[in-house]
Short mmCIF file of C-alpha atoms in Angstrom, two decimals:
data_model
loop_
_atom_site.label_atom_id
_atom_site.label_comp_id
_atom_site.label_asym_id
_atom_site.label_seq_id
_atom_site.Cartn_x
_atom_site.Cartn_y
_atom_site.Cartn_z
CA MET A 1 127.11 -38.35 -56.70
CA VAL A 2 126.27 -41.81 -55.45
CA LYS A 3 129.87 -42.93 -55.83
CA ARG A 4 131.24 -39.90 -53.99
CA MET A 5 128.91 -40.49 -51.06
CA SER A 6 129.98 -44.13 -50.83
CA THR A 7 133.51 -42.97 -49.94
CA PHE A 8 132.30 -40.97 -46.91
CA SER A 9 132.67 -42.50 -43.52
CA MET A 10 129.52 -43.30 -41.57
CA GLN A 11 130.46 -40.61 -39.03
CA ASN A 12 130.72 -37.86 -41.62
CA HIS A 13 127.44 -39.01 -43.12
CA ASN A 14 125.68 -38.71 -39.75
CA HIS A 15 127.06 -35.19 -39.21
CA VAL A 16 125.73 -34.10 -42.57
CA CYS A 17 122.26 -35.56 -41.82
CA ILE A 18 122.12 -33.79 -38.46
CA LYS A 19 123.13 -30.44 -40.00
CA PHE A 20 120.59 -30.87 -42.81
CA ALA A 21 117.76 -31.66 -40.37
CA ALA A 22 118.61 -28.69 -38.16
CA SER A 23 118.71 -26.35 -41.16
CA PHE A 24 115.36 -27.69 -42.39
CA LEU A 25 113.70 -27.16 -39.00
CA LEU A 26 115.14 -23.66 -38.66
CA ALA A 27 113.91 -22.69 -42.15
CA GLY A 28 110.44 -24.07 -41.39
CA LEU A 29 110.24 -22.10 -38.13
CA THR A 30 111.28 -18.90 -39.93
CA PHE A 31 108.63 -19.42 -42.63
CA ARG A 32 105.94 -20.06 -40.01
CA LEU A 33 106.81 -16.86 -38.15
CA LEU A 34 106.74 -14.88 -41.37
CA LEU A 35 103.39 -16.42 -42.36
CA TRP A 36 101.85 -15.70 -38.95
CA ASP A 37 103.04 -12.09 -39.12
CA SER A 38 101.52 -11.76 -42.60
CA LEU A 39 98.14 -13.11 -41.45
CA SER A 40 98.14 -10.90 -38.37
CA SER A 41 98.85 -7.83 -40.46
CA SER A 42 96.14 -8.69 -42.99
CA SER A 43 93.54 -9.18 -40.24
CA VAL A 44 94.21 -5.65 -39.07
CA VAL A 45 93.89 -4.27 -42.56
CA VAL A 46 90.37 -5.66 -43.14
CA GLU A 47 88.88 -4.51 -39.84
CA THR A 48 87.20 -1.78 -41.89
CA PRO A 49 85.45 -2.47 -45.21
CA PRO A 50 87.73 -2.14 -48.21
CA SER A 51 87.16 0.72 -50.61
CA LEU A 52 87.92 0.65 -54.29
CA ALA A 53 90.70 3.06 -55.16
CA GLY A 54 90.00 5.38 -58.03
CA GLU A 55 86.34 4.34 -58.09
CA LYS A 56 84.22 6.16 -60.69
CA THR A 57 80.72 6.97 -59.52
CA GLU A 58 79.28 7.02 -63.00
CA SER A 59 80.17 3.41 -63.71
CA PRO A 60 77.11 1.18 -63.47
CA VAL A 61 79.08 -2.05 -63.19
CA LEU A 62 80.71 -3.49 -60.09
CA ASP A 63 84.01 -5.17 -60.83
CA PHE A 64 85.76 -7.28 -58.20
CA PRO A 65 88.08 -10.29 -57.98
CA LEU A 66 86.83 -13.45 -56.32
CA GLN A 67 89.32 -14.78 -53.81
CA ASP A 68 90.18 -18.44 -54.37
CA SER A 69 89.46 -19.38 -50.77
CA ASP A 70 86.02 -17.77 -50.82
CA SER A 71 84.92 -18.50 -54.36
CA VAL A 72 81.52 -20.07 -54.82
CA ASP A 73 81.33 -23.63 -56.04
CA PHE A 74 78.92 -23.65 -58.99
CA GLN A 75 79.62 -27.30 -59.81
CA GLY A 76 77.53 -28.70 -56.99
CA ASN A 77 80.49 -29.89 -54.92
CA ASN A 78 79.89 -30.55 -51.26
CA ASN A 79 79.67 -27.02 -49.84
CA GLN A 80 78.80 -28.06 -46.30
CA SER A 81 78.21 -25.87 -43.29
CA GLN A 82 80.92 -25.51 -40.71
CA THR A 83 78.31 -25.72 -37.98
CA SER A 84 79.29 -28.32 -35.43
CA HIS A 85 76.76 -31.11 -35.19
CA ASN A 86 77.51 -31.35 -31.49
CA VAL A 87 76.87 -27.66 -30.73
CA LYS A 88 73.56 -25.89 -31.23
CA CYS A 89 74.26 -22.74 -33.19
CA ASP A 90 71.81 -19.83 -33.37
CA ILE A 91 72.44 -18.63 -36.92
CA PHE A 92 70.55 -15.40 -36.24
CA ILE A 93 72.97 -14.13 -33.58
CA GLY A 94 76.34 -12.94 -34.78
CA GLU A 95 78.06 -10.09 -36.58
CA TRP A 96 78.90 -8.78 -40.02
CA VAL A 97 82.53 -9.45 -40.86
CA PRO A 98 84.62 -8.15 -43.78
CA ASP A 99 84.50 -10.40 -46.85
CA LEU A 100 86.85 -9.45 -49.67
CA SER A 101 85.26 -11.94 -52.06
CA GLY A 102 82.13 -9.80 -52.38
CA PRO A 103 78.78 -10.95 -53.80
CA ILE A 104 78.52 -13.78 -56.34
CA TYR A 105 76.68 -11.63 -58.87
CA THR A 106 76.82 -8.03 -60.06
CA ASN A 107 74.24 -5.54 -61.23
CA GLU A 108 75.39 -6.38 -64.77
CA SER A 109 75.33 -10.18 -64.49
CA CYS A 110 71.75 -10.17 -63.10
CA HIS A 111 68.86 -8.81 -65.17
CA GLU A 112 66.15 -9.19 -62.51
CA ILE A 113 67.13 -6.13 -60.45
CA GLU A 114 64.47 -3.42 -60.46
CA HIS A 115 65.79 0.07 -61.11
CA HIS A 116 65.14 1.34 -57.57
CA GLN A 117 67.38 -1.40 -56.09
CA ASN A 118 70.16 -1.01 -58.67
CA CYS A 119 72.27 1.26 -56.48
CA MET A 120 75.47 0.93 -58.49
CA LYS A 121 73.82 1.83 -61.79
CA ASN A 122 71.99 4.72 -60.15
CA GLY A 123 75.31 6.26 -59.13
CA ARG A 124 75.99 5.26 -55.54
CA PRO A 125 79.63 6.32 -55.12
CA ASP A 126 80.73 3.85 -52.42
CA SER A 127 80.90 0.06 -52.66
CA GLY A 128 82.15 -0.97 -49.22
CA TYR A 129 78.65 -2.15 -48.29
CA LEU A 130 79.14 -5.10 -50.68
CA TYR A 131 82.08 -6.57 -48.79
CA TRP A 132 80.51 -7.86 -45.60
CA ARG A 133 79.23 -11.28 -44.69
CA TRP A 134 76.91 -12.44 -41.92
CA THR A 135 78.71 -14.78 -39.53
CA PRO A 136 76.87 -16.43 -36.61
CA ARG A 137 78.55 -16.24 -33.23
CA ASP A 138 79.19 -19.99 -32.76
CA CYS A 139 79.53 -21.26 -36.31
CA GLU A 140 80.05 -20.26 -39.90
CA ILE A 141 77.63 -20.78 -42.75
CA PRO A 142 78.78 -21.10 -46.36
CA LYS A 143 77.70 -18.84 -49.16
CA PHE A 144 74.64 -19.86 -51.11
CA ASN A 145 75.43 -22.56 -53.66
CA PRO A 146 73.05 -21.97 -56.60
CA ASN A 147 73.90 -25.22 -58.37
CA LYS A 148 73.27 -27.30 -55.28
CA PHE A 149 70.04 -25.43 -54.56
CA LEU A 150 68.64 -26.03 -58.04
CA VAL A 151 69.54 -29.72 -57.84
CA LEU A 152 67.78 -30.01 -54.47
CA MET A 153 64.73 -28.16 -55.79
CA ARG A 154 64.28 -30.07 -59.03
CA ASN A 155 60.55 -30.49 -59.80
CA LYS A 156 59.61 -28.28 -56.85
CA SER A 157 57.93 -24.92 -56.35
CA TRP A 158 58.66 -21.94 -54.07
CA ALA A 159 56.57 -18.89 -53.23
CA PHE A 160 57.55 -15.65 -51.52
CA ILE A 161 54.40 -14.15 -49.99
CA GLY A 162 54.15 -10.65 -48.58
CA ASP A 163 54.99 -7.04 -49.36
CA SER A 164 57.80 -5.38 -51.33
CA ILE A 165 60.41 -6.79 -48.95
CA SER A 166 59.37 -10.26 -50.10
CA ARG A 167 59.79 -9.09 -53.69
CA ASN A 168 63.22 -7.67 -52.79
CA HIS A 169 64.12 -11.07 -51.30
CA VAL A 170 63.01 -13.08 -54.33
CA GLN A 171 64.98 -10.78 -56.64
CA SER A 172 68.10 -11.55 -54.62
CA LEU A 173 67.45 -15.28 -55.02
CA LEU A 174 66.83 -14.87 -58.75
CA CYS A 175 70.11 -13.03 -59.15
CA ILE A 176 72.03 -15.78 -57.35
CA LEU A 177 70.36 -18.61 -59.28
CA SER A 178 70.82 -16.81 -62.60
CA GLN A 179 74.56 -17.45 -62.32
CA VAL A 180 73.72 -21.10 -63.09
CA GLU A 181 70.51 -20.88 -65.12
CA PRO A 182 68.56 -17.80 -66.30
CA ALA A 183 64.96 -17.67 -65.12
CA VAL A 184 62.10 -17.40 -67.60
CA GLU A 185 59.25 -15.13 -66.52
CA VAL A 186 55.98 -16.91 -67.32
CA TYR A 187 53.45 -14.65 -65.55
CA HIS A 188 52.95 -11.22 -64.07
CA ASP A 189 49.88 -9.37 -62.86
CA LYS A 190 48.74 -6.04 -64.31
CA VAL A 191 50.99 -3.98 -62.05
CA TYR A 192 53.96 -6.39 -62.14
CA ARG A 193 53.84 -6.98 -58.38
CA SER A 194 53.08 -10.70 -58.47
CA LYS A 195 55.20 -12.82 -60.80
CA ILE A 196 56.13 -16.42 -61.65
CA TRP A 197 59.43 -17.65 -63.08
CA LYS A 198 60.52 -21.04 -64.39
CA PHE A 199 63.95 -22.66 -64.46
CA PRO A 200 63.33 -25.10 -67.33
CA SER A 201 66.40 -27.29 -66.90
CA HIS A 202 65.39 -28.12 -63.34
CA ASN A 203 61.61 -27.80 -63.66
CA PHE A 204 61.80 -25.40 -60.72
CA THR A 205 59.11 -22.74 -60.23
CA LEU A 206 59.60 -19.54 -58.26
CA SER A 207 56.74 -17.16 -57.44
CA VAL A 208 56.24 -13.89 -55.61
CA ILE A 209 52.72 -13.02 -54.43
CA TRP A 210 52.17 -9.42 -53.44
CA THR A 211 49.84 -9.24 -50.45
CA PRO A 212 51.16 -6.58 -48.05
CA PHE A 213 48.74 -7.40 -45.22
CA LEU A 214 48.42 -11.16 -45.82
CA ILE A 215 44.75 -10.70 -44.85
CA GLU A 216 41.87 -9.34 -46.93
CA ALA A 217 42.34 -5.63 -47.57
CA ALA A 218 40.68 -2.91 -49.63
CA MET A 219 43.35 -0.40 -50.64
CA PHE A 220 42.99 2.85 -52.54
CA GLU A 221 46.54 3.93 -53.39
CA ASP A 222 48.13 4.88 -56.67
CA LYS A 223 51.62 3.83 -57.75
CA THR A 224 53.21 6.71 -55.83
CA GLY A 225 51.62 5.64 -52.54
CA VAL A 226 49.07 8.47 -52.44
CA ALA A 227 45.78 7.23 -50.95
CA SER A 228 42.36 8.48 -52.04
CA SER A 229 40.64 6.72 -49.14
CA ASP A 230 41.42 4.80 -45.96
CA ILE A 231 42.46 1.15 -46.05
CA HIS A 232 39.85 -1.35 -44.85
CA LEU A 233 41.19 -4.53 -43.24
CA HIS A 234 39.18 -7.66 -42.52
CA LEU A 235 40.93 -9.13 -39.50
CA ASP A 236 39.14 -12.48 -39.74
CA LYS A 237 39.78 -13.21 -43.44
CA LEU A 238 43.01 -14.19 -45.16
CA ASP A 239 43.80 -12.84 -48.61
CA ASN A 240 42.72 -15.59 -51.01
CA LYS A 241 45.26 -14.31 -53.51
CA TRP A 242 47.77 -16.56 -51.73
CA THR A 243 45.61 -19.09 -49.89
CA ASN A 244 44.03 -20.28 -53.17
CA GLN A 245 47.51 -21.12 -54.50
CA TYR A 246 48.94 -22.53 -51.30
CA ASN A 247 48.58 -26.19 -52.27
CA ASN A 248 50.77 -25.62 -55.34
CA PHE A 249 53.90 -24.87 -53.33
CA ASP A 250 56.53 -27.08 -51.70
CA TYR A 251 58.18 -24.15 -49.89
CA VAL A 252 56.82 -20.80 -48.73
CA VAL A 253 58.61 -17.73 -47.35
CA ILE A 254 56.02 -15.41 -45.78
CA GLY A 255 56.28 -12.11 -43.94
CA GLY A 256 54.83 -8.63 -43.57
CA GLY A 257 54.68 -5.78 -41.11
CA LYS A 258 55.20 -2.23 -42.31
CA TRP A 259 51.83 -1.76 -44.00
CA PHE A 260 50.05 -2.20 -40.68
CA LEU A 261 51.38 1.20 -39.62
CA LYS A 262 49.14 2.92 -42.16
CA THR A 263 45.76 4.42 -41.30
CA ALA A 264 43.18 1.64 -41.54
CA ILE A 265 39.60 0.78 -40.62
CA TYR A 266 39.22 -2.63 -38.98
CA HIS A 267 36.43 -5.13 -39.74
CA GLU A 268 35.45 -8.36 -37.98
CA ASN A 269 32.36 -10.46 -38.70
CA ASN A 270 31.53 -7.98 -41.50
CA ALA A 271 31.26 -5.09 -39.04
CA VAL A 272 33.56 -2.17 -38.27
CA VAL A 273 35.18 -2.72 -34.87
CA GLY A 274 37.71 0.10 -34.74
CA CYS A 275 40.72 1.58 -36.48
CA HIS A 276 44.32 2.63 -36.35
CA TYR A 277 45.11 6.35 -36.50
CA CYS A 278 41.78 7.61 -37.81
CA PRO A 279 41.11 10.95 -36.04
CA GLY A 280 37.66 12.40 -36.68
CA LYS A 281 36.12 9.03 -37.59
CA ASN A 282 34.41 8.48 -34.21
CA LEU A 283 35.86 4.95 -34.09
CA THR A 284 37.66 3.09 -31.33
CA GLU A 285 41.43 3.40 -31.65
CA LEU A 286 42.64 -0.21 -31.43
CA GLY A 287 46.19 0.39 -32.60
CA PHE A 288 48.21 -1.41 -35.26
CA GLU A 289 49.36 -4.02 -32.76
CA TYR A 290 45.79 -5.27 -32.34
CA ALA A 291 45.43 -5.85 -36.08
CA TYR A 292 48.92 -7.28 -36.50
CA ARG A 293 48.41 -9.88 -33.79
CA LYS A 294 45.07 -10.89 -35.30
CA ALA A 295 46.70 -11.25 -38.74
CA MET A 296 49.63 -13.30 -37.42
CA GLN A 297 47.28 -15.63 -35.55
CA LEU A 298 45.19 -16.11 -38.66
CA VAL A 299 48.20 -16.83 -40.87
CA LEU A 300 49.90 -19.26 -38.49
CA ASN A 301 46.69 -21.12 -37.68
CA PHE A 302 46.09 -21.53 -41.40
CA PHE A 303 49.40 -23.38 -41.72
CA MET A 304 48.67 -25.50 -38.66
CA ASN A 305 45.25 -26.59 -39.91
CA SER A 306 46.10 -27.11 -43.57
CA ASN A 307 46.18 -30.62 -45.01
CA HIS A 308 48.98 -29.52 -47.33
CA LYS A 309 52.23 -30.13 -45.46
CA GLU A 310 54.94 -28.00 -46.98
CA THR A 311 57.96 -26.19 -45.52
CA VAL A 312 57.09 -22.69 -44.32
CA PHE A 313 59.66 -20.01 -43.46
CA PHE A 314 58.00 -17.38 -41.29
CA ARG A 315 60.08 -14.22 -41.78
CA THR A 316 60.18 -11.62 -39.04
CA THR A 317 59.75 -7.89 -39.60
CA THR A 318 62.39 -5.80 -41.35
CA PRO A 319 63.57 -2.62 -39.56
CA ASP A 320 64.22 0.55 -41.53
CA HIS A 321 67.09 2.97 -40.97
CA PHE A 322 65.59 6.42 -41.58
CA GLU A 323 67.35 9.12 -39.58
CA ASN A 324 66.15 12.67 -38.91
CA GLY A 325 62.74 12.02 -40.42
CA GLU A 326 60.65 9.45 -42.25
CA TRP A 327 60.48 8.63 -45.96
CA PHE A 328 57.95 11.43 -46.48
CA SER A 329 59.64 14.03 -44.25
CA GLY A 330 63.25 14.17 -45.36
CA GLY A 331 64.59 11.11 -43.53
CA TYR A 332 67.83 9.70 -44.89
CA CYS A 333 70.34 6.85 -44.42
CA ASN A 334 73.90 7.81 -45.33
CA ARG A 335 75.96 5.42 -43.21
CA THR A 336 78.60 3.37 -45.00
CA VAL A 337 79.51 0.63 -42.50
CA PRO A 338 77.47 -1.85 -40.43
CA PHE A 339 76.70 -1.39 -36.77
CA LYS A 340 78.20 -3.73 -34.23
CA GLU A 341 75.98 -5.55 -31.78
CA GLY A 342 74.79 -3.16 -29.07
CA GLU A 343 75.37 0.02 -31.09
CA ILE A 344 71.72 0.39 -32.15
CA ASP A 345 68.31 -0.43 -30.70
CA MET A 346 65.11 -1.11 -32.57
CA ILE A 347 62.50 1.61 -32.65
CA ASP A 348 59.33 0.92 -30.68
CA VAL A 349 57.09 -0.12 -33.57
CA ASP A 350 59.62 -2.70 -34.81
CA SER A 351 60.06 -4.08 -31.31
CA ILE A 352 56.30 -4.41 -30.90
CA MET A 353 55.93 -6.20 -34.23
CA ARG A 354 58.78 -8.62 -33.58
CA ASP A 355 57.50 -9.41 -30.09
CA ILE A 356 54.08 -10.24 -31.54
CA GLU A 357 55.67 -12.44 -34.21
CA LEU A 358 57.80 -14.38 -31.74
CA GLU A 359 54.95 -14.80 -29.25
CA GLU A 360 52.50 -16.10 -31.85
CA PHE A 361 55.13 -18.29 -33.50
CA ASP A 362 56.00 -19.88 -30.15
CA LYS A 363 52.35 -20.71 -29.54
CA VAL A 364 52.08 -22.84 -32.67
CA SER A 365 55.63 -24.10 -33.19
CA SER A 366 55.32 -26.65 -30.40
CA LEU A 367 52.27 -28.09 -32.14
CA GLY A 368 53.79 -28.07 -35.63
CA SER A 369 55.71 -31.34 -35.42
CA ASP A 370 52.69 -33.15 -34.00
CA LYS A 371 50.61 -32.03 -36.97
CA GLY A 372 53.30 -32.71 -39.55
CA VAL A 373 53.89 -29.03 -40.30
CA ASN A 374 57.46 -27.98 -41.06
CA LEU A 375 57.34 -24.40 -39.77
CA LYS A 376 60.65 -22.53 -39.47
CA LEU A 377 61.40 -19.10 -38.01
CA LEU A 378 63.43 -16.94 -40.41
CA ASP A 379 64.46 -14.31 -37.86
CA THR A 380 66.22 -11.75 -40.05
CA THR A 381 65.30 -8.73 -37.89
CA MET A 382 68.39 -8.32 -35.73
CA LEU A 383 70.96 -9.09 -38.41
CA SER A 384 69.19 -6.60 -40.71
CA LEU A 385 69.12 -3.97 -37.96
CA LEU A 386 72.93 -3.92 -38.06
CA ARG A 387 73.05 -2.92 -41.76
CA PRO A 388 72.15 0.77 -42.12
CA ASP A 389 74.62 0.96 -45.01
CA GLY A 390 72.81 -1.44 -47.34
CA HIS A 391 69.84 0.67 -48.49
CA PRO A 392 69.44 2.58 -51.76
CA GLY A 393 68.98 5.88 -49.89
CA PRO A 394 68.79 8.61 -52.56
CA TYR A 395 70.06 6.15 -55.20
CA ARG A 396 66.62 4.66 -55.66
CA GLU A 397 66.58 6.97 -58.67
CA PHE A 398 69.16 7.32 -61.45
CA GLN A 399 71.81 9.96 -60.69
CA PRO A 400 69.64 11.79 -58.11
CA TYR A 401 72.06 14.70 -57.73
CA ALA A 402 72.84 15.21 -61.41
CA LYS A 403 70.83 18.45 -61.64
CA ASP A 404 71.36 19.78 -58.12
CA LYS A 405 74.03 18.45 -55.76
CA ASN A 406 72.22 20.02 -52.81
CA GLY A 407 68.72 19.13 -53.94
CA LYS A 408 66.22 17.40 -51.67
CA VAL A 409 65.80 13.78 -52.66
CA GLN A 410 63.43 11.15 -51.25
CA ASN A 411 65.38 8.31 -49.66
CA ASP A 412 64.66 4.60 -49.45
CA CYS A 413 66.00 3.32 -46.14
CA LEU A 414 63.83 0.18 -45.97
CA HIS A 415 64.54 -1.89 -49.07
CA TRP A 416 67.98 -3.24 -49.94
CA CYS A 417 70.47 -2.61 -52.72
CA LEU A 418 71.14 -5.54 -55.04
CA PRO A 419 73.70 -6.92 -54.59
CA GLY A 420 73.49 -6.17 -50.88
CA PRO A 421 72.88 -7.43 -47.34
CA ILE A 422 69.64 -9.20 -48.28
CA ASP A 423 71.73 -11.77 -50.20
CA SER A 424 72.77 -13.16 -46.81
CA TRP A 425 69.12 -14.00 -46.12
CA ASN A 426 69.45 -16.63 -48.84
CA ASP A 427 72.67 -17.98 -47.30
CA ILE A 428 70.62 -18.55 -44.15
CA VAL A 429 67.69 -20.13 -45.98
CA MET A 430 70.09 -22.50 -47.77
CA GLU A 431 71.64 -23.45 -44.42
CA MET A 432 68.23 -24.14 -42.92
CA ILE A 433 67.35 -26.44 -45.84
CA VAL A 434 70.65 -28.33 -45.92
CA ASN A 435 70.70 -28.97 -42.17
CA ALA A 436 66.96 -29.65 -41.89
#
C-alpha cells in the first residue's frame, strides 16, 4: 500500500485527504445528532418512576441492575461532591429525581431491617418508590460511600439519639455500611430499643439511644402503645440515659418531636405547672409547643455548655403522611410517587415544631463556633414532606391482605421502608462530613 501511494501525485493525495476529512466530520455530526436524540428520548421516559414489569408481589427480594454510571464505589475511590466551592448550595432545598440505579442494598442483603420496615418482604406490590434520589437545587451530592465513611470513622463512635425515627435512621446506615463490613451487635436493652454495634475491622462503634422526649419522662405504655396512665414530663431535666454517655461519642445525630403530641403532665422545679390535652385534670393547658420549646432549649444549651466538643447533627422533625384519618382512626398513605415542591403543605403541628427548632437552633448556632461546638442543622423536614410514597402503610405487617383483601389494616405513614427515602438522609450526612 505504501508503494502504491508513492505513485500518486501530490494533487490527487490532497483531494483524497480533503474528502476523507469531510466524510469524517459528516459522520461525527450524524453520530452526535443521533446521540442527542437518544438522550432526549430517555429523559422523557424517566420523568415518571420506572415500574418492574411482571413484578410478583409475593417475592420478598428486590432485584435490580446497577447502572455503571451510578454505581457506588466501594473501594474508597474519590467520590467527591459536585457542589461548586464557589457557590453556596443549600442541600436541603431541591427535588426528588428518577434514579434507575436504585438503592445500594436490598432487603435480602441487609439483616438489620426490622420486620415493620421490610416493605418488600411484607408484600408491598410496587417498587417505584425505590428509584428516586434527592437532588439539591444548585448542586448534586453523591451517593453514600460506605467504604470511605468507615475509613473516615476509624476508631470513632457515633450515636443516634431520639425516638423510633432515629432508630429507623440508624438501621438505614447499618444497611449501607453492611455492604462493606457486617456490624456486630454488642448490646441491647431489655426491649431492644437501645442498641450498640461494632465494626471490628475499623474499630467503629454505632449506637442508638431510645429517648423519645430527650428530657426526663415517666411513661406508662405497653408495646402496643396503649397507656395505663398519663405521661409525666420534667421540662427542666434532660434524660440521663443519653447525657451520661455523651462524652463517649465523637458524633451525635439527635432529634424528636412526635411524642410531644401525646397527653402529658408538665413538671418544673419538681412541681406540676400544667399539661397538654388533659381534660378533667383541673390543670393549665400549656400546649405541646410550650413543652417542646423548653425541651429544645435544654438540649441545645447542653451542647453549648458541654466541655466535650463533638460534632452534633440536630435533626428537624419528620412529617407524617396520613390521609383521611390518623394511625388510630383509619388513616392511610397509598401514594406511589413523590410530590413536587409546592404540591403539599405541612400540617399545623409539624410547622409549629419546625419553627421552634429553627428558632432555637438559630439562637445558639451563632455562639457555637465561639465555644468550639460543631453544631450542624440536619433539616430533613421539607425533603421528607415530598415523599408520601416511602412509608410501609399497611405493609408494616406480613401480607396484611392475605386473609381479607378488603379488611381494615392499621397503616404506618410515619416511618420509612428500608430501602427507602430515609437512605438519602445518610447521603446528606456524608456530604456534610466530607465538606465540613
